[in-house]
Each structure stands twice: as structure tokens, then as C-alpha cells.
Short mmCIF file of C-alpha atoms and ligand atoms in Angstrom, two decimals:
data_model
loop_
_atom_site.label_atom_id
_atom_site.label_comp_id
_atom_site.label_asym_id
_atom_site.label_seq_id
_atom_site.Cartn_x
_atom_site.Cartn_y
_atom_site.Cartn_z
CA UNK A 1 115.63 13.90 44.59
CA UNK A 2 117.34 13.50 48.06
CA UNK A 3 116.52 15.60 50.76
CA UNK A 4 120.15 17.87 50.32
CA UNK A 5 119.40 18.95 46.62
CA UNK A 6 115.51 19.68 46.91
CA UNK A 7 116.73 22.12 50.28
CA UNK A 8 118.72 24.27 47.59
CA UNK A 9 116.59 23.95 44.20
CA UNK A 10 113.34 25.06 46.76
CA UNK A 11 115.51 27.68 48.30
CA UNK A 12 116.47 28.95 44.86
CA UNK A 13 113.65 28.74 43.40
CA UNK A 14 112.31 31.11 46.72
CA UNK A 15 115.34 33.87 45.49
CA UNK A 16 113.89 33.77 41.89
CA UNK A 17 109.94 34.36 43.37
CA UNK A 18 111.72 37.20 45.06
CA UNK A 19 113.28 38.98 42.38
CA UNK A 20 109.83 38.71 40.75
CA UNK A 21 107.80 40.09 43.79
CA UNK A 22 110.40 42.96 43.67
CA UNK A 23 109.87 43.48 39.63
CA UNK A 24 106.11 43.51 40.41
CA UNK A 25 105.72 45.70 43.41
CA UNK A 26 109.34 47.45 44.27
CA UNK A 27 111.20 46.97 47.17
CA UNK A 28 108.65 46.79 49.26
CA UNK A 29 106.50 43.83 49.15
CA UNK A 30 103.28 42.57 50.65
CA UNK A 31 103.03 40.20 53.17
CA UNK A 32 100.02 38.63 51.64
CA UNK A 33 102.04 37.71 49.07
CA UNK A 34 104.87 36.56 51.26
CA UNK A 35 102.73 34.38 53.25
CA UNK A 36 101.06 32.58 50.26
CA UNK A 37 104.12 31.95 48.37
CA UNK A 38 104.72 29.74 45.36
CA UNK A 39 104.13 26.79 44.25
CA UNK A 40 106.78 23.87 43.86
CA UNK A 41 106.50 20.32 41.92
CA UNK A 42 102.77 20.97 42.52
CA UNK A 43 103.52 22.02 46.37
CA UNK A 44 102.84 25.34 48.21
CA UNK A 45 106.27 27.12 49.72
CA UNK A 46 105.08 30.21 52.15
CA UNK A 47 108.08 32.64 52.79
CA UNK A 48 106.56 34.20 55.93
CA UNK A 49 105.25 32.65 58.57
CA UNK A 50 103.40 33.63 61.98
CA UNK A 51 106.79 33.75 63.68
CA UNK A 52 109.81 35.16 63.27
CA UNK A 53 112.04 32.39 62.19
CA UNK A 54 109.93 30.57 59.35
CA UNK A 55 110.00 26.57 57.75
CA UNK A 56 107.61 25.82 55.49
CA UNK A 57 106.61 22.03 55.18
CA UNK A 58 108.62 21.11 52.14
CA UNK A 59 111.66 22.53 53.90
CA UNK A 60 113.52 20.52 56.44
CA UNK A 61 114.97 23.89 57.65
CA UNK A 62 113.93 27.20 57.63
CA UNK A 63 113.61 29.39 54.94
CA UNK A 64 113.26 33.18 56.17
CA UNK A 65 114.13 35.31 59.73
CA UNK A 66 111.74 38.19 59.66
CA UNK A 67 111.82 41.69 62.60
CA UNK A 68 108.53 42.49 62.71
CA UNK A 69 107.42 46.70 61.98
CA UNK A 70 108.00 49.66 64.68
CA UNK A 71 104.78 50.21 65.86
CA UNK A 72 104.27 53.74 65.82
CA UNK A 73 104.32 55.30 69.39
CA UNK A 74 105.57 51.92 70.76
CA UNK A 75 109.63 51.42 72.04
CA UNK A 76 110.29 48.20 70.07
CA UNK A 77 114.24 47.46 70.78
CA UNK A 78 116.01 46.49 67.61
CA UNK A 79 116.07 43.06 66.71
CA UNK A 80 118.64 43.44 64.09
CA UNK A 81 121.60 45.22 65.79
CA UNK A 82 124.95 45.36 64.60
CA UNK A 83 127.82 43.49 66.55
CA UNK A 84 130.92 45.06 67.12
CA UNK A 85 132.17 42.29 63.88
CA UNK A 86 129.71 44.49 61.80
CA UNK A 87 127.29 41.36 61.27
CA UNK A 88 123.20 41.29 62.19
CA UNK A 89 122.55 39.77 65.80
CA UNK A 90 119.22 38.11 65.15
CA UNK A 91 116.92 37.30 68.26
CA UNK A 92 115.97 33.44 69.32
CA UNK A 93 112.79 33.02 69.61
CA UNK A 94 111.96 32.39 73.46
CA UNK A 95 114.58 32.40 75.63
CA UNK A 96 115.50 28.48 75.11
CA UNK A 97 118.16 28.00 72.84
CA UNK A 98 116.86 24.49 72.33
CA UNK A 99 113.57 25.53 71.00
CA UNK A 100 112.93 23.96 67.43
CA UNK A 101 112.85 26.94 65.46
CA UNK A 102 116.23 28.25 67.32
CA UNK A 103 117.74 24.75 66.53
CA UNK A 104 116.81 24.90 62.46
CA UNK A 105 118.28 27.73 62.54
CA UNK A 106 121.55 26.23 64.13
CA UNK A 107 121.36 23.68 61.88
CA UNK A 108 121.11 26.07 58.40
CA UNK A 109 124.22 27.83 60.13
CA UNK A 110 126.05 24.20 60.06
CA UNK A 111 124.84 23.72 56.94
CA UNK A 112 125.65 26.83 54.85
CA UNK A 113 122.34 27.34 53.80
CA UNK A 114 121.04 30.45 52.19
CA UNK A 115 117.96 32.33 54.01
CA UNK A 116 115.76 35.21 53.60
CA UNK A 117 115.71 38.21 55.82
CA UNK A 118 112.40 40.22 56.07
CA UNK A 119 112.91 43.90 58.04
CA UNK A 120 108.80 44.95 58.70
CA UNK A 121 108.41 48.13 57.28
CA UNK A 122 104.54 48.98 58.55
CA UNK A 123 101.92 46.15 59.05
CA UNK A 124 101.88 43.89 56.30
CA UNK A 125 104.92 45.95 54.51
CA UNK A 126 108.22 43.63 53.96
CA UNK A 127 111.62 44.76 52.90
CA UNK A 128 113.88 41.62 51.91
CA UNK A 129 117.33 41.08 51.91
CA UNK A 130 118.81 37.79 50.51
CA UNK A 131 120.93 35.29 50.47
CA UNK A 132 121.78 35.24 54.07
CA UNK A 133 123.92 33.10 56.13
CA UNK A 134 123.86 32.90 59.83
CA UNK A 135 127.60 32.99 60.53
CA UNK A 136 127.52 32.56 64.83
CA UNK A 137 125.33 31.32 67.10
CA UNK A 138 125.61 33.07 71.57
CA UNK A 139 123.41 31.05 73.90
CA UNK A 140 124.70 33.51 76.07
CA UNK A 141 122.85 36.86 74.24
CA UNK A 142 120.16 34.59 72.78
CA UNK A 143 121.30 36.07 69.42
CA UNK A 144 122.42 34.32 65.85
CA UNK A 145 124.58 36.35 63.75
CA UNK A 146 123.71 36.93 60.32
CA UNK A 147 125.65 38.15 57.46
CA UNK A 148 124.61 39.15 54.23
CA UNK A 149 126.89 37.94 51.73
CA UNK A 150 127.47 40.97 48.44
CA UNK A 151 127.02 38.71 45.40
CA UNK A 152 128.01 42.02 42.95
CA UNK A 153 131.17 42.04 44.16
CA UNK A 154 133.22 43.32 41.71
CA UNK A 155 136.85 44.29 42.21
CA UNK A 156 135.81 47.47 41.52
CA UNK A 157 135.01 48.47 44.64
CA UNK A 158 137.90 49.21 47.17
CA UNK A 159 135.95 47.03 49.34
CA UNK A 160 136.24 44.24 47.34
CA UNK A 161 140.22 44.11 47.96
CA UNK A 162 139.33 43.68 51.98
CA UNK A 163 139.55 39.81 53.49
CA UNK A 164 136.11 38.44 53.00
CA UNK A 165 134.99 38.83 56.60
CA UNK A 166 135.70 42.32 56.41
CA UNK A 167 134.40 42.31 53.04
CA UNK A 168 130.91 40.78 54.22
CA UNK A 169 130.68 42.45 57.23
CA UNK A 170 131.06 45.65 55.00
CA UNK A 171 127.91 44.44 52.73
CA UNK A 172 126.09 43.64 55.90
CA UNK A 173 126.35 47.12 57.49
CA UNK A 174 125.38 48.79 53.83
CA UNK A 175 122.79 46.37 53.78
CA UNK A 176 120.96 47.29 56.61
CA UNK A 177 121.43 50.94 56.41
CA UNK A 178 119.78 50.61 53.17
CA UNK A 179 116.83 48.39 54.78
CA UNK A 180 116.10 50.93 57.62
CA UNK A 181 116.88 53.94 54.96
CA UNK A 182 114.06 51.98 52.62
CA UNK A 183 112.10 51.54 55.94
CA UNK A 184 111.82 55.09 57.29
CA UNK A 185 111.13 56.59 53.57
CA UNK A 186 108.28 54.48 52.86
CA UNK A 187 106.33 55.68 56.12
CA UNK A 188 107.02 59.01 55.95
CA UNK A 189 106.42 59.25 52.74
CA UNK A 190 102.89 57.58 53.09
CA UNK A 191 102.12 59.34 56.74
CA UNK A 192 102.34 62.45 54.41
CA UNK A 193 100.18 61.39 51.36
CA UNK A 194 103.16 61.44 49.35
CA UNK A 195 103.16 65.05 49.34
CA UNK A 196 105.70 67.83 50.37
CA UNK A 197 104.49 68.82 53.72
CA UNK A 198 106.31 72.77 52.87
CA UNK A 199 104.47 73.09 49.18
CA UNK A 200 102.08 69.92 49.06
CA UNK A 201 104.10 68.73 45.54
CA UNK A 202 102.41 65.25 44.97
CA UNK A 203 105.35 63.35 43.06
CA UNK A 204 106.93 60.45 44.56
CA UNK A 205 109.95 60.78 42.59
CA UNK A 206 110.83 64.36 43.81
CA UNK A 207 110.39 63.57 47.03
CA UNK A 208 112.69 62.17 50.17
CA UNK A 209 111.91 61.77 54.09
CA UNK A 210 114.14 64.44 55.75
CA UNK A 211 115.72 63.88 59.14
CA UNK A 212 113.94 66.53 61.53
CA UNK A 213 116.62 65.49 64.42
CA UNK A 214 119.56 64.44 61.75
CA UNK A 215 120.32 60.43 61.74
CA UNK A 216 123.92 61.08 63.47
CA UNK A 217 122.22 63.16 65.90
CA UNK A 218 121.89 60.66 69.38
CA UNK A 219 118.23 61.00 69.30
CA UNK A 220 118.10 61.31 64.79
CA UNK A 221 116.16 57.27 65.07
CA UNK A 222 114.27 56.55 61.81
CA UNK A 223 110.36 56.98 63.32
CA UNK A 224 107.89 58.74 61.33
CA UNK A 225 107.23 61.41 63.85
CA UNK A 226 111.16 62.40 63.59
CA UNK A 227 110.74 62.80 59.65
CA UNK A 228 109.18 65.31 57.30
CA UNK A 229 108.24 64.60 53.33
CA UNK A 230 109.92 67.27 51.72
CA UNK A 231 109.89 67.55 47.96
CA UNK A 232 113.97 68.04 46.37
CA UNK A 233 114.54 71.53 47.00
CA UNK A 234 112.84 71.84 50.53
CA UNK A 235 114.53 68.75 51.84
CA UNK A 236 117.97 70.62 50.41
CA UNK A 237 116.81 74.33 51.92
CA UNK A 238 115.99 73.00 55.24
CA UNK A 239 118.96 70.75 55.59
CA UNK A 240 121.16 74.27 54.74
CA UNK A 241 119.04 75.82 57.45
CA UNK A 242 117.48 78.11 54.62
CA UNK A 243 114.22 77.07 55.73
CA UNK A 244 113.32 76.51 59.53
CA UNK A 245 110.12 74.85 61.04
CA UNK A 246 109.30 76.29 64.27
CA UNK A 247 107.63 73.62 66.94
CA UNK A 248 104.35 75.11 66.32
CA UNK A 249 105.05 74.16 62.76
CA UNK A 250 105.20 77.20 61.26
CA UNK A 251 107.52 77.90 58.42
CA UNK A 252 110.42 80.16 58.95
CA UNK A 253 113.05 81.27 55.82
CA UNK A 254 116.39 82.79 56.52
CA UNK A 255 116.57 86.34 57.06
CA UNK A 256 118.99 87.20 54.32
CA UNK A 257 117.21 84.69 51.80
CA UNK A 258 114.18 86.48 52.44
CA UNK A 259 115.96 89.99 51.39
CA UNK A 260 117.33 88.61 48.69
CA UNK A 261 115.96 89.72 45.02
CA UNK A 262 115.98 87.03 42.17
CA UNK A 263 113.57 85.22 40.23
CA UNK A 264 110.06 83.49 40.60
CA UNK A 265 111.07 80.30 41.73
CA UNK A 266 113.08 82.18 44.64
CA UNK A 267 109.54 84.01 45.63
CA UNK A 268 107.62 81.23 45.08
CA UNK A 269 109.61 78.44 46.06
CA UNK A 270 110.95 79.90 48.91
CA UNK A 271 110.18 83.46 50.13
CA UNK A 272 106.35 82.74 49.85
CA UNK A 273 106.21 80.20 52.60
CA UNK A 274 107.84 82.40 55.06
CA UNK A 275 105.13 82.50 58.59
CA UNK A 276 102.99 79.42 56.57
CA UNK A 277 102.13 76.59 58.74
CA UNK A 278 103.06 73.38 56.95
CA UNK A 279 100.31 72.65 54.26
CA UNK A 280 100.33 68.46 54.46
CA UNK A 281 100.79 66.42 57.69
CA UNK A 282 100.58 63.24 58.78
CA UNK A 283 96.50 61.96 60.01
CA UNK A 284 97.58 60.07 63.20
CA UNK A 285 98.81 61.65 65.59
CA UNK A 286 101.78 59.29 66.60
CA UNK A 287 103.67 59.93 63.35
CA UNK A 288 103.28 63.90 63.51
CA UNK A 289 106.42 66.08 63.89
CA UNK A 290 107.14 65.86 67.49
CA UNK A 291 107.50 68.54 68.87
CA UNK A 292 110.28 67.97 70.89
CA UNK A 293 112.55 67.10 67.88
CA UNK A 294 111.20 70.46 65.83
CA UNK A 295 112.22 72.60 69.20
CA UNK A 296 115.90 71.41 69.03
CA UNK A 297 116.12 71.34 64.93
CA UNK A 298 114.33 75.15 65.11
CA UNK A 299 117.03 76.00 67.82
CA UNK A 300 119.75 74.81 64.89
CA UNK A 301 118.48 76.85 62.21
CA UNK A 302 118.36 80.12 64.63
CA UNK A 303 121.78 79.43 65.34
CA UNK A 304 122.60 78.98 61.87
CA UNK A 305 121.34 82.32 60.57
ZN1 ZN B 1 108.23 71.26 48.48
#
């Protein structure tokens, strides 16, 4: 098999491992079983390396980019911002853009080949996004651009009708709103047992990872300690400013809610929790509410009522 064909059959064989990690363990996947991989024509392919741009040894070039996790209580800047094109700027490694790893991944970019991008969730936590194609390469920024190319397109969507670089750049953006989206739910929702922090419900599926500071507010970044788990109807109260935490975490509910007379799930569900502290939060201390964020969102919902 020359050297050309065995690049894509290994690299496609990689996408199908992928799609079976997902069916397996959901969108997020271990990096255990990133690292070990699968086997090939009796040979081991690793996705995931040590470092951020990864080759295994069957591969002449390599196979996956990976940013590794936030660590809580730690600035990390982004390694995955958005150019002004709407495309990923992916970080060299080092700072010489003739480093090997920074030239295989020139050379995929000459070559058209299809990667893997991992976005680190939490230690050992992997959300994947593939194919990928790196699209530009700036010595200047020490950054690669990557886009993520929309397989599904369909001619339904009024994307769809743009010029493919639009089009891409379009699946790109989506794509890594929906990695960080992925990213912030799966910590908050395990900093919080998977529990509503307001009523201490304890099913996944009913429950999201509200904004405290809202994500178009400046300061609204996806860290734990700026979310809450909030079952369905809490997340919806306290985004309507029906329900208020105050920065000592004490539950507030809107004055004329509070007056209002209806059924049990109003007293319950709502009017109950009024002066409650909230019943689950997180162990460390890092990914508690901070306190700054609850001030300003507490100063909303007084405004609000
Ligand atoms: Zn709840």
C-alpha cells in the first residue's frame, strides 16, 4: 500500500474509532481511551499524544491538535480563538515555526489531510471535533488556522446557499460554540453532583448549567465558578429574574411571585425556596459561585422586580 493511501485508510479508520468512542461514552470521551487507540493491520494508532499536535508512528503526519482543559482557578488564554475569517487559530508548539510537529502540521495543510481536534474539557475529559483541515498557516502569530468542514450540509439550511468559505467558516464558529457549550455543561454539571443546586433534583436530563454572569455579558466566560446546575424550571425562573441568588447565596423569589396564589408546584417549586441558601454546591472551592459574579447578577434581578 503506498505511503499516500495508508495516510487516508488509517485516518479513516481513526473517524470510524471515533464515532464508536462517542456511541460508547457520549460526547465526552476519555483520554485513556484516546491515548491507547486502535489497532491497525495488527499496529497500534494512539489519537492523543503528550503534546498538543499528535503523530502516531504509522502516520507520516499528524493525526490530532488537542487545547488542553481550563484549570480551574488558573487564567489559561484560549488556544482556539476565532479569527476575524471565523476559522480556529491553533497555537505552534514553541515559538519556532520550524519545529517538527509545527512543520507536519504545515505539511497536512499542503496536503489536504483530515485531522482531529480535541477541546480538554477537565483532566482526562476530551470533546472531539472532526474532520478538520488546517486552511492557513502565520509565522507571524505563531498560529495555524483550522476549519471544520460541515459534512451534513444539506441545502436545507440557508447557510448552505453561502460560498463555501463563508459556508465553513459558519460550521466552524457553530462548531466551537457547541465544544465550549459541551465544555462548560459537563463541569458544572459534575462540580454540582448532577443535582439542582435551588431543589437538589438529581436527573441529568432535566438539568442545564445556567450563566450566573450571562455568556454575552463581557465578563459571562464559561468557568465553573460563573455557572450554577439548575434543574428546567429554575434555570428558566432565574433567567426571568423570578428567582434571585443573593452573593451570600441565599435564595430570593420575586416579590409579586411570592404573593401570588396558585397551585402546589407554584408553593413548592417556587415560593418555598424563598430566604433558602442553595441546597447543592460545588466541593472545591475554585468552582463555587463567585461571589463577585452573584453580586452583579443579584443587582439584575433587584432591578428587574
Ligand atoms: Zn431545581
Amino acid at each position: 500500500m503506498d505511503q499516500d493511501s495508508s495516510e487516508q485508510q488509517i485516518r479513516a479508520a481513526a473517524f470510524k474509532f471515533l464515532d464508536r468512542l462517542t456511541l460508547e461514552h457520549g460526547e465526552v470521551l476519555p483520554s485513556t481511551e484516546l491515548r491507547a487507540g486502535f489497532v491497525f493491520e495488527g499496529q497500534r494508532v494512539p489519537l492523543m499524544g503528550p503534546q498538543g499536535i499528535f503523530k502516531p508512528a504509522v502516520l507520516e503526519w499528524p493525526l490530532s491538535i488537542t487545547t488542553v482543559p481550563v484549570v480551574p482557578g488558573k487564567a489559561r488564554p484560549y488556544e482556539d480563538e476565532l479569527g476575524s475569517d471565523g476559522f480556529l487559530r491553533y497555537r505552534y508548539r514553541g515559538r519556532d515555526p520550524g519545529h517538527k510537529d509545527n512543520r507536519g502540521v504545515r505539511e497536512a495543510m499542503q496536503r489536504k489531510l483530515p485531522l482531529v481536534y480535541f477541546h480538554g474539557v477537565e483532566r482526562g475529559q476530551y470533546l472531539a471535533e472532526w474532520p478538520v483541515f488546517i486552511v492557513g498557516d502565520e509565522p507571524q502569530h505563531l498560529t495555524f488556522t483550522v476549519q471544520v468542514d460541515d459534512p451534513f450540509a444539506s441545502g436545507q439550511d440557508p447557510a448552505d446557499q453561502l460560498p463555501d468559505d463563508a459556508r465553513r467558516a459558519y460550521a466552524t464558529r457553530l462548531a466551537r460554540q457547541r465544544l465550549h457549550q459541551l465544555a462548560f455543561r459537563h463541569r458544572v454539571l459534575r462540580a454540582y453532583r448532577e443535582s439542582c443546586a435551588m431543589c437538589r433534583l438529581h436527573h441529568k436530563e432535566l438539568l442545564d448549567a445556567a450563566h450566573i454572569l450571562p455568556d454575552t455579558h463581557p465578563e459571562g466566560e464559561p468557568i465553573t465558578s460563573n455557572g450554577l446546575a439548575l434543574c428546567k424550571l429554575h434555570h428558566a425562573a432565574f433567567d426571568r429574574n423570578i428567582v434571585g441568588v443573593r452573593p451570600d447565596r441565599v435564595i430570593e423569589i420575586r416579590h409579586d411571585v411570592l404573593e401570588e396564589i396558585d397551585g402546589s408546584m407554584l408553593r413548592h417549586g417556587l415560593q418555598d425556596l424563598h430566604g433558602q441558601p442553595l441546597l447543592v454546591v460545588p466541593r472545591g472551592e475554585g468552582d463555587r459561585p463567585n461571589r463577585e459574579f452573584l453580586t452583579r447578577r443579584y443587582q439584575l434581578f433587584l432591578a428587574a422586580t
